Amino acid sequence: MINIEYIANKITQKLYADYDMDAVEKAKIEYGFSISFGVAIELTLALLISLLLGTVAITLLMMISALVLRMNTGGAHCSSYDRCLIFTLLTFIPLSALLNFILTTQTPEIVLIISVCFFAAACIFLLGVKKKMTMYILLYAVVTTVAANFFDNMFLTNMMLATASGMLVQAFMATKPGDVVVNIADKFMKIIHI
């Protein structure tokens, strides 16, 4: 389907043809391009699908919070970009629809409770991975909970649920069970020739 590495290689060759650099430096640049393109494509496709579902804001907040956390925690990977793209879409699109349902059917108090539970679960997952990151998540959860209650602001409440969900997904992916889930999904997609 999409050969990100090939595209990144061609762009690097064109942009840096006149520069004197070794293969290691060019490989680093290619890797940066491939990561950037991959994230941009995933985000664009997810947002286009979310546009049809009316969940763009939720999807965007979830994916950004997961990405920010992933940059600091790492996590499981599929063995090809195509499988990674499909896994990402199958994770975030249904979750955004579920969150939209929760936000439209539950009271702000219930949404806050769910959000705090998601933040707490993310912290528990990350305790063994990154202690410093766990403290940042706790601080964010406390500040947004206080702000949402203090200002009685539904936007902050909605934002908190989407952010907590993205962090929970990524925190889980940084654990051994998350790695197992990704590997099972990856093997299944290989079997069906994705």
PDB file of C-alpha atoms in Angstrom:
ATOM      1  CA  MET A   1       0.000   0.000   0.000  1.00  0.00           C
ATOM      2  CA  ILE A   2       2.099   2.921   1.275  1.00  0.00           C
ATOM      3  CA  ASN A   3       5.893   2.697   1.178  1.00  0.00           C
ATOM      4  CA  ILE A   4       6.855   5.471   3.602  1.00  0.00           C
ATOM      5  CA  GLU A   5      10.517   4.456   3.658  1.00  0.00           C
ATOM      6  CA  TYR A   6      10.789   4.718  -0.137  1.00  0.00           C
ATOM      7  CA  ILE A   7       9.177   8.166  -0.155  1.00  0.00           C
ATOM      8  CA  ALA A   8      11.416   9.352   2.700  1.00  0.00           C
ATOM      9  CA  ASN A   9      14.491   8.022   0.886  1.00  0.00           C
ATOM     10  CA  LYS A  10      13.620   9.803  -2.363  1.00  0.00           C
ATOM     11  CA  ILE A  11      12.920  13.111  -0.599  1.00  0.00           C
ATOM     12  CA  THR A  12      16.153  12.863   1.383  1.00  0.00           C
ATOM     13  CA  GLN A  13      18.124  12.151  -1.787  1.00  0.00           C
ATOM     14  CA  LYS A  14      16.570  15.160  -3.550  1.00  0.00           C
ATOM     15  CA  LEU A  15      16.884  17.605  -0.647  1.00  0.00           C
ATOM     16  CA  TYR A  16      20.362  16.590   0.488  1.00  0.00           C
ATOM     17  CA  ALA A  17      21.997  15.585  -2.813  1.00  0.00           C
ATOM     18  CA  ASP A  18      24.458  18.501  -2.635  1.00  0.00           C
ATOM     19  CA  TYR A  19      25.378  17.977   1.020  1.00  0.00           C
ATOM     20  CA  ASP A  20      28.426  16.032   2.077  1.00  0.00           C
ATOM     21  CA  MET A  21      27.192  13.661   4.770  1.00  0.00           C
ATOM     22  CA  ASP A  22      27.711  10.029   5.562  1.00  0.00           C
ATOM     23  CA  ALA A  23      25.134   7.256   5.270  1.00  0.00           C
ATOM     24  CA  VAL A  24      24.348   7.374   8.995  1.00  0.00           C
ATOM     25  CA  GLU A  25      23.348  11.046   8.837  1.00  0.00           C
ATOM     26  CA  LYS A  26      21.183  10.458   5.758  1.00  0.00           C
ATOM     27  CA  ALA A  27      19.570   7.463   7.469  1.00  0.00           C
ATOM     28  CA  LYS A  28      18.675   9.658  10.454  1.00  0.00           C
ATOM     29  CA  ILE A  29      17.077  12.228   8.151  1.00  0.00           C
ATOM     30  CA  GLU A  30      15.157   9.501   6.291  1.00  0.00           C
ATOM     31  CA  TYR A  31      13.939   8.074   9.588  1.00  0.00           C
ATOM     32  CA  GLY A  32      12.717  11.510  10.684  1.00  0.00           C
ATOM     33  CA  PHE A  33      10.867  11.987   7.403  1.00  0.00           C
ATOM     34  CA  SER A  34       9.302   8.534   7.560  1.00  0.00           C
ATOM     35  CA  ILE A  35       8.082   9.080  11.129  1.00  0.00           C
ATOM     36  CA  SER A  36       6.681  12.521  10.265  1.00  0.00           C
ATOM     37  CA  PHE A  37       4.946  11.313   7.107  1.00  0.00           C
ATOM     38  CA  GLY A  38       3.557   8.270   8.870  1.00  0.00           C
ATOM     39  CA  VAL A  39       2.047  10.304  11.686  1.00  0.00           C
ATOM     40  CA  ALA A  40       0.668  12.879   9.232  1.00  0.00           C
ATOM     41  CA  ILE A  41      -1.007  10.195   7.114  1.00  0.00           C
ATOM     42  CA  GLU A  42      -2.467   8.410  10.156  1.00  0.00           C
ATOM     43  CA  LEU A  43      -3.788  11.646  11.606  1.00  0.00           C
ATOM     44  CA  THR A  44      -5.236  12.818   8.285  1.00  0.00           C
ATOM     45  CA  LEU A  45      -7.047   9.544   7.584  1.00  0.00           C
ATOM     46  CA  ALA A  46      -8.345   9.289  11.142  1.00  0.00           C
ATOM     47  CA  LEU A  47      -9.647  12.859  11.035  1.00  0.00           C
ATOM     48  CA  LEU A  48     -11.309  12.352   7.641  1.00  0.00           C
ATOM     49  CA  ILE A  49     -13.144   9.280   8.925  1.00  0.00           C
ATOM     50  CA  SER A  50     -13.963  11.113  12.162  1.00  0.00           C
ATOM     51  CA  LEU A  51     -15.393  13.978  10.134  1.00  0.00           C
ATOM     52  CA  LEU A  52     -17.993  11.560   8.784  1.00  0.00           C
ATOM     53  CA  LEU A  53     -18.771  10.369  12.319  1.00  0.00           C
ATOM     54  CA  GLY A  54     -18.808  13.845  13.852  1.00  0.00           C
ATOM     55  CA  THR A  55     -15.967  13.016  16.239  1.00  0.00           C
ATOM     56  CA  VAL A  56     -13.093  15.119  14.857  1.00  0.00           C
ATOM     57  CA  ALA A  57     -12.302  16.985  18.089  1.00  0.00           C
ATOM     58  CA  ILE A  58     -12.393  13.809  20.165  1.00  0.00           C
ATOM     59  CA  THR A  59     -10.179  11.901  17.730  1.00  0.00           C
ATOM     60  CA  LEU A  60      -7.706  14.767  17.441  1.00  0.00           C
ATOM     61  CA  LEU A  61      -7.346  15.137  21.212  1.00  0.00           C
ATOM     62  CA  MET A  62      -7.007  11.388  21.717  1.00  0.00           C
ATOM     63  CA  MET A  63      -4.383  10.978  19.031  1.00  0.00           C
ATOM     64  CA  ILE A  64      -2.336  14.001  20.096  1.00  0.00           C
ATOM     65  CA  SER A  65      -2.325  12.969  23.755  1.00  0.00           C
ATOM     66  CA  ALA A  66      -1.362   9.407  22.783  1.00  0.00           C
ATOM     67  CA  LEU A  67       1.394  10.697  20.489  1.00  0.00           C
ATOM     68  CA  VAL A  68       2.850  13.014  23.129  1.00  0.00           C
ATOM     69  CA  LEU A  69       2.866  10.183  25.632  1.00  0.00           C
ATOM     70  CA  ARG A  70       4.316   7.748  23.078  1.00  0.00           C
ATOM     71  CA  MET A  71       7.258  10.066  22.420  1.00  0.00           C
ATOM     72  CA  ASN A  72       8.154   9.694  26.089  1.00  0.00           C
ATOM     73  CA  THR A  73       7.254   6.063  26.754  1.00  0.00           C
ATOM     74  CA  GLY A  74       7.718   4.164  23.520  1.00  0.00           C
ATOM     75  CA  GLY A  75       5.495   1.194  22.943  1.00  0.00           C
ATOM     76  CA  ALA A  76       4.672  -1.751  20.746  1.00  0.00           C
ATOM     77  CA  HIS A  77       4.992  -1.550  16.958  1.00  0.00           C
ATOM     78  CA  CYS A  78       3.447  -3.414  14.062  1.00  0.00           C
ATOM     79  CA  SER A  79       5.903  -4.909  11.590  1.00  0.00           C
ATOM     80  CA  SER A  80       4.844  -2.689   8.665  1.00  0.00           C
ATOM     81  CA  TYR A  81       3.484   0.796   8.211  1.00  0.00           C
ATOM     82  CA  ASP A  82       0.280  -0.457   6.569  1.00  0.00           C
ATOM     83  CA  ARG A  83      -0.515  -2.678   9.543  1.00  0.00           C
ATOM     84  CA  CYS A  84       0.341   0.169  11.908  1.00  0.00           C
ATOM     85  CA  LEU A  85      -2.028   2.471  10.027  1.00  0.00           C
ATOM     86  CA  ILE A  86      -4.879  -0.028  10.135  1.00  0.00           C
ATOM     87  CA  PHE A  87      -4.259  -0.840  13.803  1.00  0.00           C
ATOM     88  CA  THR A  88      -4.265   2.874  14.655  1.00  0.00           C
ATOM     89  CA  LEU A  89      -7.495   3.512  12.764  1.00  0.00           C
ATOM     90  CA  LEU A  90      -9.180   0.454  14.283  1.00  0.00           C
ATOM     91  CA  THR A  91      -8.140   1.640  17.733  1.00  0.00           C
ATOM     92  CA  PHE A  92      -8.973   5.340  17.622  1.00  0.00           C
ATOM     93  CA  ILE A  93     -12.042   5.521  15.351  1.00  0.00           C
ATOM     94  CA  PRO A  94     -14.288   3.118  17.324  1.00  0.00           C
ATOM     95  CA  LEU A  95     -13.004   4.600  20.584  1.00  0.00           C
ATOM     96  CA  SER A  96     -13.909   8.114  19.424  1.00  0.00           C
ATOM     97  CA  ALA A  97     -17.429   6.907  18.554  1.00  0.00           C
ATOM     98  CA  LEU A  98     -17.739   5.326  22.015  1.00  0.00           C
ATOM     99  CA  LEU A  99     -16.526   8.514  23.711  1.00  0.00           C
ATOM    100  CA  ASN A 100     -18.961  10.578  21.659  1.00  0.00           C
ATOM    101  CA  PHE A 101     -21.750   8.294  22.879  1.00  0.00           C
ATOM    102  CA  ILE A 102     -20.601   8.714  26.486  1.00  0.00           C
ATOM    103  CA  LEU A 103     -20.369  12.494  26.125  1.00  0.00           C
ATOM    104  CA  THR A 104     -23.864  12.765  24.656  1.00  0.00           C
ATOM    105  CA  THR A 105     -25.605  10.397  27.068  1.00  0.00           C
ATOM    106  CA  GLN A 106     -23.915  10.938  30.430  1.00  0.00           C
ATOM    107  CA  THR A 107     -23.875  13.795  32.909  1.00  0.00           C
ATOM    108  CA  PRO A 108     -20.720  15.910  33.296  1.00  0.00           C
ATOM    109  CA  GLU A 109     -20.133  14.331  36.706  1.00  0.00           C
ATOM    110  CA  ILE A 110     -20.123  10.814  35.240  1.00  0.00           C
ATOM    111  CA  VAL A 111     -17.804  11.963  32.435  1.00  0.00           C
ATOM    112  CA  LEU A 112     -15.408  13.414  35.030  1.00  0.00           C
ATOM    113  CA  ILE A 113     -15.441  10.176  37.012  1.00  0.00           C
ATOM    114  CA  ILE A 114     -14.714   8.134  33.872  1.00  0.00           C
ATOM    115  CA  SER A 115     -11.900  10.533  32.945  1.00  0.00           C
ATOM    116  CA  VAL A 116     -10.289  10.314  36.363  1.00  0.00           C
ATOM    117  CA  CYS A 117     -10.520   6.503  36.215  1.00  0.00           C
ATOM    118  CA  PHE A 118      -8.831   6.533  32.785  1.00  0.00           C
ATOM    119  CA  PHE A 119      -6.059   8.818  34.067  1.00  0.00           C
ATOM    120  CA  ALA A 120      -5.589   6.584  37.113  1.00  0.00           C
ATOM    121  CA  ALA A 121      -5.406   3.469  34.927  1.00  0.00           C
ATOM    122  CA  ALA A 122      -2.857   5.191  32.645  1.00  0.00           C
ATOM    123  CA  CYS A 123      -0.746   6.031  35.699  1.00  0.00           C
ATOM    124  CA  ILE A 124      -0.925   2.444  36.936  1.00  0.00           C
ATOM    125  CA  PHE A 125       0.195   1.147  33.524  1.00  0.00           C
ATOM    126  CA  LEU A 126       3.083   3.619  33.471  1.00  0.00           C
ATOM    127  CA  LEU A 127       4.348   3.055  37.018  1.00  0.00           C
ATOM    128  CA  GLY A 128       6.676   0.329  35.810  1.00  0.00           C
ATOM    129  CA  VAL A 129       7.669   2.205  32.654  1.00  0.00           C
ATOM    130  CA  LYS A 130       8.218   5.891  33.369  1.00  0.00           C
ATOM    131  CA  LYS A 131       7.779   7.256  36.868  1.00  0.00           C
ATOM    132  CA  LYS A 132       8.373  10.866  35.811  1.00  0.00           C
ATOM    133  CA  MET A 133       5.714  10.614  33.093  1.00  0.00           C
ATOM    134  CA  THR A 134       3.269   9.200  35.640  1.00  0.00           C
ATOM    135  CA  MET A 135       3.685  12.337  37.731  1.00  0.00           C
ATOM    136  CA  TYR A 136       2.960  14.552  34.710  1.00  0.00           C
ATOM    137  CA  ILE A 137      -0.222  12.623  33.963  1.00  0.00           C
ATOM    138  CA  LEU A 138      -1.352  12.896  37.569  1.00  0.00           C
ATOM    139  CA  LEU A 139      -0.659  16.631  37.572  1.00  0.00           C
ATOM    140  CA  TYR A 140      -2.585  17.079  34.312  1.00  0.00           C
ATOM    141  CA  ALA A 141      -5.512  15.049  35.663  1.00  0.00           C
ATOM    142  CA  VAL A 142      -5.689  17.069  38.870  1.00  0.00           C
ATOM    143  CA  VAL A 143      -5.438  20.447  37.112  1.00  0.00           C
ATOM    144  CA  THR A 144      -8.060  19.644  34.465  1.00  0.00           C
ATOM    145  CA  THR A 145     -10.429  18.101  37.001  1.00  0.00           C
ATOM    146  CA  VAL A 146     -10.197  21.150  39.245  1.00  0.00           C
ATOM    147  CA  ALA A 147     -10.576  23.500  36.262  1.00  0.00           C
ATOM    148  CA  ALA A 148     -13.560  21.598  34.854  1.00  0.00           C
ATOM    149  CA  ASN A 149     -15.292  21.633  38.241  1.00  0.00           C
ATOM    150  CA  PHE A 150     -14.318  25.201  39.109  1.00  0.00           C
ATOM    151  CA  PHE A 151     -15.435  26.685  35.817  1.00  0.00           C
ATOM    152  CA  ASP A 152     -18.296  24.190  35.382  1.00  0.00           C
ATOM    153  CA  ASN A 153     -17.089  23.948  31.812  1.00  0.00           C
ATOM    154  CA  MET A 154     -18.410  21.141  29.610  1.00  0.00           C
ATOM    155  CA  PHE A 155     -15.669  21.776  27.021  1.00  0.00           C
ATOM    156  CA  LEU A 156     -12.970  21.055  29.619  1.00  0.00           C
ATOM    157  CA  THR A 157     -14.862  17.962  30.707  1.00  0.00           C
ATOM    158  CA  ASN A 158     -15.070  16.693  27.109  1.00  0.00           C
ATOM    159  CA  MET A 159     -11.427  17.557  26.513  1.00  0.00           C
ATOM    160  CA  MET A 160     -10.417  15.707  29.641  1.00  0.00           C
ATOM    161  CA  LEU A 161     -12.204  12.500  28.610  1.00  0.00           C
ATOM    162  CA  ALA A 162     -10.635  12.497  25.130  1.00  0.00           C
ATOM    163  CA  THR A 163      -7.171  13.242  26.515  1.00  0.00           C
ATOM    164  CA  ALA A 164      -7.481  10.636  29.262  1.00  0.00           C
ATOM    165  CA  SER A 165      -8.576   8.052  26.697  1.00  0.00           C
ATOM    166  CA  GLY A 166      -5.621   8.756  24.420  1.00  0.00           C
ATOM    167  CA  MET A 167      -3.230   8.537  27.352  1.00  0.00           C
ATOM    168  CA  LEU A 168      -4.819   5.305  28.541  1.00  0.00           C
ATOM    169  CA  VAL A 169      -4.491   3.691  25.100  1.00  0.00           C
ATOM    170  CA  GLN A 170      -0.833   4.686  24.835  1.00  0.00           C
ATOM    171  CA  ALA A 171      -0.024   3.780  28.436  1.00  0.00           C
ATOM    172  CA  PHE A 172      -1.447   0.314  27.781  1.00  0.00           C
ATOM    173  CA  MET A 173       0.616   0.002  24.582  1.00  0.00           C
ATOM    174  CA  ALA A 174       3.766   0.682  26.626  1.00  0.00           C
ATOM    175  CA  THR A 175       3.147  -2.424  28.764  1.00  0.00           C
ATOM    176  CA  LYS A 176       3.856  -6.114  28.115  1.00  0.00           C
ATOM    177  CA  PRO A 177       0.118  -6.907  27.648  1.00  0.00           C
ATOM    178  CA  GLY A 178      -0.089  -4.020  25.159  1.00  0.00           C
ATOM    179  CA  ASP A 179       2.850  -5.489  23.280  1.00  0.00           C
ATOM    180  CA  VAL A 180       1.059  -8.846  23.167  1.00  0.00           C
ATOM    181  CA  VAL A 181      -2.119  -7.238  21.778  1.00  0.00           C
ATOM    182  CA  VAL A 182      -0.172  -5.430  19.048  1.00  0.00           C
ATOM    183  CA  ASN A 183       1.749  -8.601  18.131  1.00  0.00           C
ATOM    184  CA  ILE A 184      -1.464 -10.642  17.898  1.00  0.00           C
ATOM    185  CA  ALA A 185      -3.082  -7.965  15.716  1.00  0.00           C
ATOM    186  CA  ASP A 186       0.058  -7.772  13.581  1.00  0.00           C
ATOM    187  CA  LYS A 187       0.150 -11.556  13.057  1.00  0.00           C
ATOM    188  CA  PHE A 188      -3.558 -11.616  12.207  1.00  0.00           C
ATOM    189  CA  MET A 189      -3.118  -8.834   9.641  1.00  0.00           C
ATOM    190  CA  LYS A 190      -0.198 -10.766   8.103  1.00  0.00           C
ATOM    191  CA  ILE A 191      -2.433 -13.832   7.793  1.00  0.00           C
ATOM    192  CA  ILE A 192      -5.064 -11.811   5.918  1.00  0.00           C
ATOM    193  CA  HIS A 193      -2.313 -10.256   3.747  1.00  0.00           C
ATOM    194  CA  ILE A 194      -2.315  -6.689   4.996  1.00  0.00           C
TER     195      ILE A 194
END
